[in-house]
Coordinates of C-alpha atoms and ligand atoms in Angstrom, one line a residue:
M72 CA -74.8 -20.9 1.4
I73 CA -76.7 -18.1 2.6
N74 CA -75.2 -16.3 5.7
P75 CA -78.3 -15.6 8.0
F76 CA -76.5 -12.7 9.4
V77 CA -76.0 -10.8 6.0
E78 CA -79.5 -12.2 5.1
E79 CA -81.4 -10.2 7.6
I80 CA -78.9 -7.0 7.1
A81 CA -79.9 -7.4 3.3
L82 CA -83.8 -7.7 4.0
Q83 CA -83.8 -5.1 6.7
V84 CA -82.0 -2.3 4.5
S85 CA -83.9 -3.4 1.2
H86 CA -87.4 -3.0 3.1
A87 CA -86.1 0.6 4.3
T88 CA -84.8 1.7 0.6
N89 CA -86.3 -0.4 -1.8
M90 CA -82.9 -1.5 -3.1
P91 CA -83.0 -5.1 -4.0
A92 CA -81.6 -7.2 -1.3
D93 CA -79.0 -8.8 -3.4
E94 CA -77.6 -5.4 -4.2
V95 CA -77.5 -4.4 -0.5
R96 CA -75.9 -7.7 -0.2
A97 CA -73.3 -6.8 -2.7
L98 CA -72.0 -3.6 -0.9
L99 CA -71.7 -4.8 2.4
E100 CA -68.1 -4.6 3.6
T101 CA -66.2 -5.8 6.7
P102 CA -65.3 -2.9 8.9
P103 CA -61.4 -2.3 9.1
R104 CA -61.6 -2.9 12.8
P105 CA -63.8 -4.9 14.9
E106 CA -64.6 -2.2 17.4
M107 CA -66.4 -0.4 14.5
G108 CA -68.9 -3.2 13.8
D109 CA -69.2 -6.5 12.1
R110 CA -70.5 -5.2 8.9
A111 CA -70.7 -1.9 7.2
L112 CA -72.9 -0.7 4.7
P113 CA -71.5 2.4 2.3
C114 CA -74.3 4.8 1.8
F115 CA -72.5 6.3 -1.1
A116 CA -74.5 4.0 -3.5
L117 CA -77.9 4.9 -2.2
A118 CA -77.1 8.7 -2.3
K119 CA -78.3 8.9 -6.2
T120 CA -81.7 7.1 -5.6
L121 CA -82.4 8.7 -2.4
R122 CA -81.1 12.2 -3.4
K123 CA -79.4 12.8 -0.3
A124 CA -76.0 12.9 1.1
P125 CA -74.8 9.4 2.4
H126 CA -74.0 10.7 6.2
L127 CA -77.9 11.8 6.6
I128 CA -79.0 8.4 4.6
A129 CA -76.7 6.4 7.1
R130 CA -78.4 8.5 10.0
E131 CA -81.9 8.1 8.9
L132 CA -81.5 4.0 8.2
A133 CA -80.0 3.8 11.5
A134 CA -83.2 4.5 13.2
Q135 CA -85.4 2.1 11.1
M136 CA -83.5 -1.0 11.8
A137 CA -84.6 -3.5 14.1
T138 CA -82.5 -4.6 16.9
G139 CA -82.6 -7.5 19.3
G140 CA -82.7 -10.5 17.5
R141 CA -79.5 -11.1 15.1
I142 CA -78.5 -7.7 15.0
S143 CA -77.7 -5.9 18.5
E144 CA -76.8 -2.6 17.6
V145 CA -76.6 -0.5 14.5
R146 CA -74.5 2.9 14.3
P147 CA -74.1 5.4 11.6
T148 CA -70.5 6.6 11.3
G149 CA -70.1 9.2 8.7
P150 CA -71.3 8.1 5.3
Y151 CA -71.4 4.5 6.7
L152 CA -73.9 2.3 8.7
N153 CA -72.3 0.1 11.2
F154 CA -73.8 -3.3 12.1
F155 CA -73.3 -4.8 15.1
L156 CA -74.4 -8.8 15.3
S157 CA -75.5 -10.7 18.2
K158 CA -72.7 -12.5 19.9
T159 CA -75.2 -15.2 21.3
H160 CA -76.7 -15.6 18.1
L161 CA -73.8 -15.7 15.9
I162 CA -72.0 -18.1 18.4
A163 CA -74.5 -20.6 18.5
E164 CA -75.9 -20.3 14.9
T165 CA -72.3 -20.6 13.5
L166 CA -71.0 -23.5 15.4
W167 CA -74.5 -25.2 15.3
A168 CA -73.9 -25.2 10.9
I169 CA -70.4 -26.7 11.3
L170 CA -71.1 -29.3 13.9
D171 CA -73.9 -30.4 11.9
Q172 CA -72.8 -30.0 8.5
G173 CA -69.0 -30.6 9.2
A174 CA -67.1 -30.5 5.6
E175 CA -70.4 -29.3 3.7
Y176 CA -70.1 -26.2 5.9
G177 CA -70.0 -23.3 3.5
R178 CA -70.9 -24.9 0.5
G179 CA -74.0 -23.8 -1.5
D180 CA -76.3 -24.6 -4.3
E181 CA -76.5 -21.6 -6.5
G182 CA -74.7 -23.8 -9.0
V183 CA -77.2 -26.6 -9.4
G184 CA -78.0 -27.4 -12.9
K185 CA -75.3 -24.9 -14.3
T186 CA -72.4 -25.5 -15.8
V187 CA -69.0 -23.9 -15.8
V188 CA -66.0 -24.7 -18.1
I189 CA -62.7 -23.6 -17.0
D190 CA -59.7 -23.6 -19.2
F191 CA -56.6 -24.0 -17.3
S192 CA -53.1 -25.6 -17.4
H193 CA -52.7 -25.8 -21.0
P194 CA -49.1 -26.5 -21.1
N195 CA -47.3 -26.9 -24.3
I196 CA -46.3 -30.3 -26.0
A197 CA -42.8 -30.9 -26.5
K198 CA -41.6 -28.3 -24.1
P199 CA -41.3 -28.3 -20.6
F200 CA -44.1 -28.0 -18.1
G201 CA -42.2 -24.5 -16.8
I202 CA -43.3 -22.3 -13.8
H203 CA -45.3 -20.2 -16.2
H204 CA -47.8 -23.0 -16.3
L205 CA -48.0 -23.3 -12.6
R206 CA -50.1 -20.6 -11.8
S207 CA -52.9 -21.5 -14.4
T208 CA -53.0 -25.3 -13.2
V209 CA -53.3 -24.1 -9.5
I210 CA -55.6 -21.0 -9.9
G211 CA -57.6 -23.3 -12.4
N212 CA -57.8 -26.2 -10.1
A213 CA -58.5 -23.9 -6.9
L214 CA -61.6 -22.3 -9.0
R215 CA -62.7 -25.7 -10.0
N216 CA -63.0 -27.0 -6.4
I217 CA -64.6 -23.5 -5.6
Y218 CA -67.3 -23.5 -8.4
R219 CA -68.4 -27.2 -7.3
A220 CA -68.4 -26.0 -3.6
L221 CA -71.4 -24.1 -5.0
G222 CA -73.2 -26.8 -6.6
Y223 CA -71.8 -26.5 -10.5
K224 CA -71.1 -28.8 -12.7
V225 CA -67.5 -28.0 -13.4
V226 CA -65.8 -29.1 -16.6
G227 CA -61.8 -28.8 -16.3
V228 CA -60.3 -28.3 -19.5
N229 CA -56.8 -29.1 -20.6
H230 CA -56.6 -27.0 -23.8
L231 CA -53.1 -28.5 -24.4
G232 CA -50.6 -26.6 -27.0
D233 CA -50.3 -29.7 -28.9
W234 CA -50.7 -28.3 -32.4
G235 CA -48.9 -25.7 -34.4
A236 CA -45.8 -24.9 -36.4
Q237 CA -43.4 -25.6 -33.6
F238 CA -44.0 -29.5 -34.3
A239 CA -43.3 -29.2 -38.0
K240 CA -39.6 -27.4 -36.9
L241 CA -39.1 -30.1 -34.4
I242 CA -39.7 -32.8 -37.5
L243 CA -37.5 -31.2 -39.5
A244 CA -34.8 -31.0 -36.4
W245 CA -35.2 -34.8 -36.1
N246 CA -34.7 -35.0 -39.5
Y247 CA -31.2 -33.1 -39.4
W248 CA -30.1 -34.3 -36.4
G249 CA -32.0 -37.1 -34.7
E250 CA -30.5 -40.7 -34.7
G251 CA -33.0 -43.7 -35.9
E252 CA -36.7 -43.3 -35.6
L253 CA -38.2 -40.7 -33.3
T254 CA -39.8 -42.8 -30.6
A255 CA -42.0 -42.2 -27.4
D256 CA -39.1 -42.7 -25.0
I257 CA -37.4 -39.3 -25.9
T258 CA -37.4 -36.7 -23.2
I259 CA -38.7 -33.2 -23.3
Q260 CA -35.3 -32.1 -22.5
K261 CA -34.2 -33.9 -25.6
L262 CA -37.0 -32.3 -27.6
L263 CA -35.9 -28.7 -26.0
E264 CA -32.7 -29.0 -27.0
L265 CA -33.6 -29.8 -30.9
Y266 CA -35.7 -27.0 -30.8
V267 CA -33.4 -24.4 -29.7
R268 CA -30.8 -25.9 -31.9
I269 CA -33.3 -25.4 -34.8
H270 CA -34.4 -21.9 -33.9
E271 CA -30.8 -20.9 -34.0
E272 CA -30.1 -23.0 -37.3
I273 CA -32.9 -21.0 -38.9
E274 CA -31.6 -17.6 -38.1
D275 CA -28.8 -18.6 -40.1
K276 CA -30.3 -20.3 -42.8
P277 CA -33.8 -18.7 -43.2
E278 CA -34.5 -21.1 -45.9
L279 CA -35.1 -23.6 -43.3
E280 CA -38.5 -21.6 -42.3
R281 CA -39.7 -22.6 -45.7
E282 CA -38.8 -26.4 -45.3
A283 CA -40.6 -26.3 -41.8
R284 CA -43.9 -24.4 -43.4
A285 CA -43.7 -27.1 -45.8
W286 CA -43.6 -29.6 -42.8
F287 CA -46.6 -27.9 -41.1
R288 CA -48.5 -28.1 -44.5
R289 CA -48.1 -31.9 -44.7
L290 CA -48.9 -32.2 -41.1
E291 CA -52.2 -30.0 -41.6
A292 CA -53.1 -32.4 -44.3
G293 CA -52.6 -35.6 -42.5
D294 CA -49.2 -36.8 -44.0
E295 CA -48.5 -40.1 -42.3
E296 CA -45.1 -39.8 -41.5
A297 CA -45.6 -36.1 -40.3
V298 CA -48.5 -37.3 -37.8
R299 CA -46.6 -40.3 -36.5
M300 CA -43.9 -38.0 -35.6
W301 CA -46.4 -35.5 -33.9
R302 CA -48.1 -38.1 -32.2
V303 CA -44.5 -39.1 -30.7
C304 CA -44.0 -35.8 -29.5
V305 CA -47.6 -36.0 -27.7
E306 CA -47.1 -39.3 -26.1
A307 CA -43.6 -38.5 -24.8
S308 CA -44.6 -34.9 -23.4
F309 CA -48.0 -36.1 -21.6
K310 CA -45.6 -38.8 -19.9
E311 CA -43.9 -36.1 -18.4
F312 CA -47.0 -33.8 -17.5
D313 CA -48.6 -36.6 -16.1
R314 CA -46.0 -37.2 -13.5
V315 CA -46.5 -33.3 -12.5
Y316 CA -50.3 -33.7 -12.4
K317 CA -49.7 -36.7 -10.1
M318 CA -47.6 -34.8 -7.8
L319 CA -50.1 -32.0 -7.6
D320 CA -53.3 -34.5 -7.4
I321 CA -55.0 -32.3 -10.5
G322 CA -57.1 -33.7 -13.1
F323 CA -59.5 -32.8 -15.7
E324 CA -62.9 -33.6 -16.9
S325 CA -61.7 -33.1 -20.4
I326 CA -58.3 -33.2 -22.3
A327 CA -59.1 -31.7 -25.7
G328 CA -56.0 -29.6 -26.7
E329 CA -55.5 -27.4 -29.9
S330 CA -55.5 -30.5 -32.3
F331 CA -58.8 -31.8 -31.1
Y332 CA -60.4 -28.5 -33.4
Q333 CA -58.3 -29.2 -36.3
D334 CA -61.6 -30.8 -38.1
K335 CA -63.9 -28.0 -36.7
M336 CA -62.0 -25.0 -37.9
P337 CA -63.6 -25.1 -41.6
A338 CA -67.3 -24.8 -40.0
V339 CA -66.1 -21.7 -38.2
L340 CA -64.2 -20.4 -41.1
A341 CA -67.3 -20.8 -43.0
Q342 CA -69.6 -19.2 -40.9
L343 CA -67.1 -16.1 -40.7
R344 CA -67.3 -16.0 -44.2
E345 CA -71.0 -16.2 -44.8
Q346 CA -71.5 -13.4 -42.2
G347 CA -69.0 -11.4 -44.1
L348 CA -66.7 -10.8 -41.6
L349 CA -63.5 -11.8 -43.3
T350 CA -61.4 -9.6 -45.2
Q351 CA -58.2 -10.4 -47.4
S352 CA -55.0 -9.0 -46.3
E353 CA -51.8 -9.8 -48.1
G354 CA -53.1 -13.0 -48.8
A355 CA -54.0 -13.6 -45.2
S356 CA -57.7 -13.9 -44.3
I357 CA -58.7 -11.6 -41.3
V358 CA -61.3 -10.0 -38.9
D359 CA -60.7 -6.4 -39.0
L360 CA -61.3 -4.7 -35.6
E361 CA -59.7 -1.8 -35.9
A362 CA -63.1 0.2 -34.8
W363 CA -62.2 -1.1 -31.7
D364 CA -58.8 -0.3 -31.4
M365 CA -57.2 -3.4 -32.1
P366 CA -54.8 -5.2 -34.5
P367 CA -57.0 -7.6 -36.9
F368 CA -57.6 -11.2 -35.7
I369 CA -56.0 -13.6 -38.5
A370 CA -58.3 -16.6 -39.1
L371 CA -56.1 -18.0 -41.8
R372 CA -52.4 -17.3 -42.9
S373 CA -51.3 -16.4 -46.1
D374 CA -50.2 -20.1 -46.8
D375 CA -53.6 -21.4 -45.6
A376 CA -52.1 -22.4 -42.6
T377 CA -54.1 -22.5 -39.5
L378 CA -53.7 -20.3 -36.3
Y379 CA -54.0 -20.5 -32.4
G380 CA -56.7 -18.0 -32.6
T381 CA -58.6 -19.8 -35.0
R382 CA -58.4 -23.0 -33.0
D383 CA -59.5 -21.1 -30.1
L384 CA -62.7 -19.9 -32.1
A385 CA -63.6 -23.4 -33.0
A386 CA -63.3 -24.6 -29.3
L387 CA -65.4 -21.9 -28.6
M388 CA -68.2 -22.8 -30.9
Y389 CA -67.6 -26.7 -29.8
R390 CA -67.6 -25.8 -26.0
W391 CA -70.8 -23.9 -26.3
K392 CA -72.7 -26.7 -28.5
T393 CA -71.2 -29.0 -25.8
Y394 CA -71.8 -27.7 -22.8
R395 CA -74.2 -24.7 -22.6
F396 CA -72.3 -23.2 -20.3
E397 CA -73.0 -20.4 -17.5
K398 CA -69.5 -19.4 -17.7
L399 CA -66.3 -20.2 -19.5
L400 CA -63.2 -19.3 -17.6
Y401 CA -60.1 -19.0 -19.2
V402 CA -57.3 -19.0 -16.7
V403 CA -54.5 -17.8 -18.6
D404 CA -51.4 -15.1 -18.3
V405 CA -51.8 -11.8 -18.7
A406 CA -49.7 -11.4 -21.8
Q407 CA -52.5 -12.9 -23.7
S408 CA -55.2 -10.2 -22.8
L409 CA -55.1 -8.8 -26.3
H410 CA -55.6 -12.2 -27.4
F411 CA -58.6 -12.8 -25.8
R412 CA -60.6 -9.4 -26.4
Q413 CA -59.9 -10.0 -30.0
L414 CA -61.4 -13.1 -29.5
F415 CA -64.5 -12.1 -27.7
Q416 CA -65.0 -9.2 -30.0
V417 CA -65.1 -11.6 -33.0
L418 CA -68.0 -13.7 -31.0
E419 CA -69.5 -10.4 -30.5
L420 CA -69.6 -9.7 -34.5
M421 CA -70.7 -13.3 -35.0
K422 CA -73.7 -12.5 -32.8
C423 CA -73.1 -15.0 -30.1
D424 CA -75.2 -13.4 -27.7
W425 CA -73.3 -15.7 -25.1
R426 CA -70.4 -13.6 -25.3
E427 CA -70.4 -12.2 -21.9
K428 CA -70.4 -15.7 -20.3
C429 CA -66.7 -15.9 -21.3
V430 CA -64.4 -14.4 -19.1
H431 CA -60.4 -13.9 -18.9
V432 CA -59.3 -14.8 -16.0
Q433 CA -55.6 -13.5 -16.2
F434 CA -52.9 -13.5 -13.7
G435 CA -49.4 -12.0 -13.1
R436 CA -46.3 -13.5 -13.5
L437 CA -44.2 -15.7 -11.2
R438 CA -40.6 -15.5 -10.4
F439 CA -37.9 -16.9 -8.3
K440 CA -35.7 -14.3 -5.9
D441 CA -32.7 -16.4 -6.5
G442 CA -33.5 -16.9 -10.0
G443 CA -35.2 -20.1 -9.0
G444 CA -31.5 -21.6 -7.6
A445 CA -29.0 -23.7 -9.8
S446 CA -30.9 -26.8 -8.9
T447 CA -34.1 -26.1 -10.7
R448 CA -32.7 -24.5 -13.6
R449 CA -31.9 -26.5 -16.8
G450 CA -30.4 -24.5 -19.3
N451 CA -32.4 -21.6 -19.5
V452 CA -35.8 -23.2 -18.0
I453 CA -37.3 -23.8 -14.8
F454 CA -38.7 -27.0 -14.9
L455 CA -42.0 -27.1 -12.5
E456 CA -41.2 -30.6 -11.7
D457 CA -37.9 -29.7 -10.3
V458 CA -39.2 -26.7 -8.6
L459 CA -41.7 -29.3 -6.6
H460 CA -39.0 -31.9 -5.6
R461 CA -37.2 -29.0 -4.4
A462 CA -39.6 -27.9 -2.4
I463 CA -40.2 -31.6 -0.7
E464 CA -36.5 -31.8 -0.4
L465 CA -36.3 -28.7 1.5
T466 CA -39.5 -29.7 3.8
R467 CA -37.9 -32.7 4.4
Q468 CA -35.0 -30.9 6.3
I469 CA -37.1 -28.7 7.9
M470 CA -39.1 -31.6 9.3
A471 CA -36.2 -33.8 10.3
D472 CA -35.5 -30.4 12.7
K473 CA -38.7 -29.9 13.8
N474 CA -40.1 -33.5 14.4
P475 CA -37.5 -36.1 13.4
D476 CA -40.0 -39.1 14.9
L477 CA -43.1 -38.5 12.9
P478 CA -44.5 -41.1 11.5
N479 CA -45.3 -40.9 7.7
R480 CA -42.7 -38.4 7.4
E481 CA -42.0 -38.9 3.7
Q482 CA -45.8 -38.4 2.3
I483 CA -46.0 -35.1 5.0
A484 CA -43.1 -33.8 3.4
R485 CA -44.8 -34.2 0.1
D486 CA -48.0 -32.7 1.3
V487 CA -46.3 -29.9 3.0
G488 CA -43.7 -29.1 0.3
I489 CA -46.2 -28.9 -2.5
G490 CA -49.2 -27.5 -0.5
A491 CA -46.3 -24.5 0.1
I492 CA -45.9 -24.1 -3.3
I493 CA -49.7 -24.1 -4.1
F494 CA -50.6 -21.5 -1.1
A495 CA -47.7 -19.2 -2.3
D496 CA -49.1 -18.9 -5.8
L497 CA -52.6 -18.6 -4.6
D498 CA -51.9 -16.4 -1.6
S499 CA -51.7 -12.8 -3.4
K500 CA -54.5 -11.3 -5.8
R501 CA -54.0 -13.0 -9.1
V502 CA -53.5 -9.9 -11.2
R503 CA -50.5 -9.3 -9.4
D504 CA -46.7 -10.6 -10.2
I505 CA -45.3 -12.8 -7.6
A506 CA -42.0 -13.3 -6.7
F507 CA -41.0 -16.5 -4.9
D508 CA -38.4 -16.5 -1.9
W509 CA -37.8 -20.3 -0.5
D510 CA -37.2 -19.2 3.0
E511 CA -40.7 -17.4 2.9
V512 CA -42.9 -19.9 0.9
L513 CA -41.9 -22.6 3.4
N514 CA -41.5 -20.5 6.8
F515 CA -43.7 -22.6 9.2
N516 CA -44.6 -19.3 11.1
G517 CA -45.5 -16.7 8.0
E518 CA -48.4 -16.5 6.3
T519 CA -47.9 -19.8 4.4
G520 CA -49.2 -23.1 3.1
P521 CA -47.2 -24.8 6.2
Y522 CA -48.2 -22.5 8.8
V523 CA -51.8 -23.2 7.8
Q524 CA -51.2 -26.8 7.7
Y525 CA -49.5 -26.7 11.0
T526 CA -52.2 -25.2 12.6
H527 CA -55.0 -27.6 11.2
A528 CA -52.5 -30.5 12.6
R529 CA -52.2 -28.9 15.8
Y530 CA -56.2 -28.7 16.3
C531 CA -56.3 -32.3 15.2
S532 CA -54.3 -33.4 18.0
V533 CA -56.0 -31.6 20.6
L534 CA -59.1 -33.5 19.5
R535 CA -57.1 -36.7 19.7
R536 CA -56.2 -35.8 23.4
Y537 CA -60.3 -35.3 24.0
A538 CA -61.7 -38.3 25.1
G539 CA -65.2 -37.9 24.3
P540 CA -67.4 -38.2 21.2
L541 CA -66.8 -35.8 18.1
P542 CA -68.3 -33.2 17.6
P543 CA -69.3 -32.9 21.4
R544 CA -73.0 -32.8 22.0
D545 CA -74.9 -30.6 24.5
V546 CA -72.8 -27.7 24.0
N547 CA -73.4 -24.4 26.1
F548 CA -72.1 -21.8 23.7
E549 CA -72.7 -19.1 26.2
L550 CA -69.6 -20.3 27.9
L551 CA -67.6 -19.1 24.8
N552 CA -68.1 -15.4 25.1
E553 CA -64.4 -14.4 26.0
T554 CA -63.1 -12.1 23.3
E555 CA -60.9 -14.6 21.6
A556 CA -63.5 -17.2 21.2
V557 CA -66.2 -14.2 19.5
E558 CA -63.4 -13.5 17.2
V559 CA -62.8 -16.9 16.0
V560 CA -66.6 -17.4 15.4
K561 CA -67.0 -14.1 13.5
C562 CA -64.2 -15.7 11.4
L563 CA -65.6 -18.7 10.8
A564 CA -68.7 -17.4 10.2
R565 CA -67.5 -15.6 7.2
F566 CA -66.3 -18.7 5.5
P567 CA -69.3 -19.2 3.4
D568 CA -69.1 -15.3 2.0
Q569 CA -65.4 -16.0 1.2
I570 CA -66.4 -19.1 -0.8
Q571 CA -69.1 -16.9 -2.8
K572 CA -66.4 -13.9 -3.2
A573 CA -63.5 -16.1 -4.4
A574 CA -66.1 -17.6 -7.0
D575 CA -67.5 -14.3 -8.1
E576 CA -64.3 -12.6 -8.2
Y577 CA -62.4 -15.8 -9.7
E578 CA -60.2 -14.9 -6.8
P579 CA -58.8 -18.1 -4.7
A580 CA -57.3 -15.3 -2.5
A581 CA -60.2 -14.6 -0.9
I582 CA -59.7 -18.2 0.6
T583 CA -56.1 -17.6 1.7
A584 CA -56.7 -14.8 3.4
L585 CA -59.4 -16.2 5.6
M586 CA -57.4 -19.0 6.2
V587 CA -54.5 -17.2 7.7
E588 CA -56.7 -15.0 9.3
L589 CA -58.5 -17.9 11.4
C590 CA -55.2 -19.2 12.3
V591 CA -54.2 -16.0 13.9
V592 CA -57.3 -15.9 16.0
A593 CA -57.4 -19.5 16.8
N594 CA -53.9 -19.5 18.0
R595 CA -54.5 -16.4 20.1
F596 CA -57.6 -18.2 21.4
Y597 CA -55.7 -21.5 22.0
N598 CA -52.8 -19.4 23.6
A599 CA -55.3 -17.8 26.1
H600 CA -57.4 -20.4 27.1
Q601 CA -56.9 -24.0 28.0
V602 CA -59.2 -26.5 25.8
L603 CA -59.1 -29.6 27.7
S604 CA -59.8 -28.6 31.7
G605 CA -61.3 -30.5 34.8
R606 CA -64.6 -28.7 33.9
A607 CA -66.7 -30.8 31.6
D608 CA -68.9 -28.2 30.3
L609 CA -66.6 -25.7 29.3
T610 CA -64.3 -28.4 27.9
A611 CA -67.2 -29.7 25.6
A612 CA -68.0 -26.2 24.8
R613 CA -64.1 -25.3 23.8
V614 CA -63.8 -28.5 22.2
A615 CA -66.8 -27.8 19.8
L616 CA -64.8 -24.3 19.0
V617 CA -61.7 -26.1 18.0
Y618 CA -63.7 -28.9 16.0
A619 CA -65.1 -26.0 14.1
I620 CA -61.4 -24.5 13.5
K621 CA -60.2 -27.6 12.3
T622 CA -63.2 -28.6 10.1
V623 CA -63.2 -25.2 8.1
L624 CA -59.2 -25.1 8.0
A625 CA -59.6 -28.6 6.4
S626 CA -62.3 -27.7 3.8
G627 CA -60.5 -24.3 2.8
L628 CA -57.3 -26.4 2.5
A629 CA -59.2 -28.7 0.2
L630 CA -60.9 -26.0 -1.9
L631 CA -57.4 -24.6 -2.8
G632 CA -56.2 -28.1 -3.8
M633 CA -53.8 -28.8 -0.7
K634 CA -53.5 -31.7 1.9
A635 CA -54.4 -31.3 5.2
P636 CA -51.9 -33.8 7.2
E637 CA -53.4 -34.6 10.7
Q638 CA -50.1 -34.8 12.2
M639 CA -46.9 -32.7 11.2
Ligands
LIG545 N1 -51.0 -23.2 -24.2 C1 -51.3 -21.7 -24.3 C2 -49.7 -21.5 -23.5 O1 -49.1 -21.9 -23.1 C3 -52.0 -21.5 -23.5 C4 -53.7 -21.9 -23.7 C5 -54.8 -21.0 -23.2 N2 -55.8 -21.3 -23.6 C6 -56.5 -21.3 -24.7 N3 -57.8 -21.5 -24.9 N4 -56.1 -20.3 -25.5 O2 -49.8 -20.1 -24.0

């Protein structure tokens, strides 16, 4: 959605400087303190083209800006040009937009007719859905919602790790130690034990490695027995993954794991060969990337077994052909950044001019300060499912204390417990490592999911107590001129910009930050002013503001992939 105030600034500056309005818009910042203004234009970027010192540019531009409408004042401060927005305009326009558009407020249409493919979650079959896959799952899901809000068609793809040499090892292990036939009622726990055991065994007896490779060859050749056992592993794993996806309420437009590309690799290998990109090295076929300071991209192993990277390359070609995407986002751990740099470099060598549309949206590590707690560890691994259950259990205890008479308490404990995990994951810049501390994650007064949900529920309850129709009509916005109310409106007005920013930077934290800020200013307003009073006009104006707060909090939570209970 276009923010009319930002637009006004961008157009005026563009007019005065000849810099395209888009570029001006991208430069605008929010000053660190409200006394300094509502928006700031740093003039450094203009210094080159205008051949003047930034502070001079700021001073000269200030004189050229027209005030009186949406912009009430312009003030040069050093190298910055600070803009003050007209409160009357801001309040009336922002609140009107929210009352009018409701849940649609903040959405945009820049993506209409364009497709974004998001490769996210992608756990590995026959292995636990661990917390390391939590981040990809919740960041990917939030981006999916955010891009959708901007009008894009989003294809969320679950690129399951369902192919590779590890299955051959499992088959081998089952043949050694399994009882009877391998069937789909086997648990991931059991598969994991087998996997760990065969690994230890292989260390002692390296000749087993050869046996495992033989099984992988059989699997790749479509051997009936091998394929049947593999299929059982896939089925058994997906049953467990599905439980996690249901708890998180996350779905995909396409579940196409690595195995899906099995028959699509020969074409890619042929293309590489045709373009003269493949060389032989110790029996393997590689793409040499030395010129880019990277190890070679291995396309085919010396025993002709295919690899993770080759499947990714086939997936890239398939996705381009199928979706003609505007963007393809890989929401994957920072540990794989070399892999993606190699992959994208190979694309460039293959003369795929859409290479720039592919982005590795990387994120840092997640760990628990208490090591996960004994109750969420099985062996050495933390199962995500156990973490979610623990969050729900702890929330249940907190709610039993806080609000024992709450109807529908069980569902709310789930919404809040799981929401707490999602919010904590999204709340810091994604590239940063994060350390979960249960007390912090679930603190109802900290910068947490429960705090935002609780604030939302609080304003729902105010609205329940208001007798009139919602949203109120005939609002006199002039009555909302107290500082606390104005701060709330300023925050609400930034919601559309933050959605845009979250999309542009692949950064859901842009939304969490605004949510927390909105809660803080909203609560400040609420503590300073009585919403429901004997004065009908004042009540209507304040209820309109509360309605707007509630609407934006609910929209923000939905974008993050969280529930917004109306009572807590
Ligand atoms: N399954 C992989 C893992 O857990 C991640 C897959 C990422 N997506 C991709 N297209 N490579 O490490």
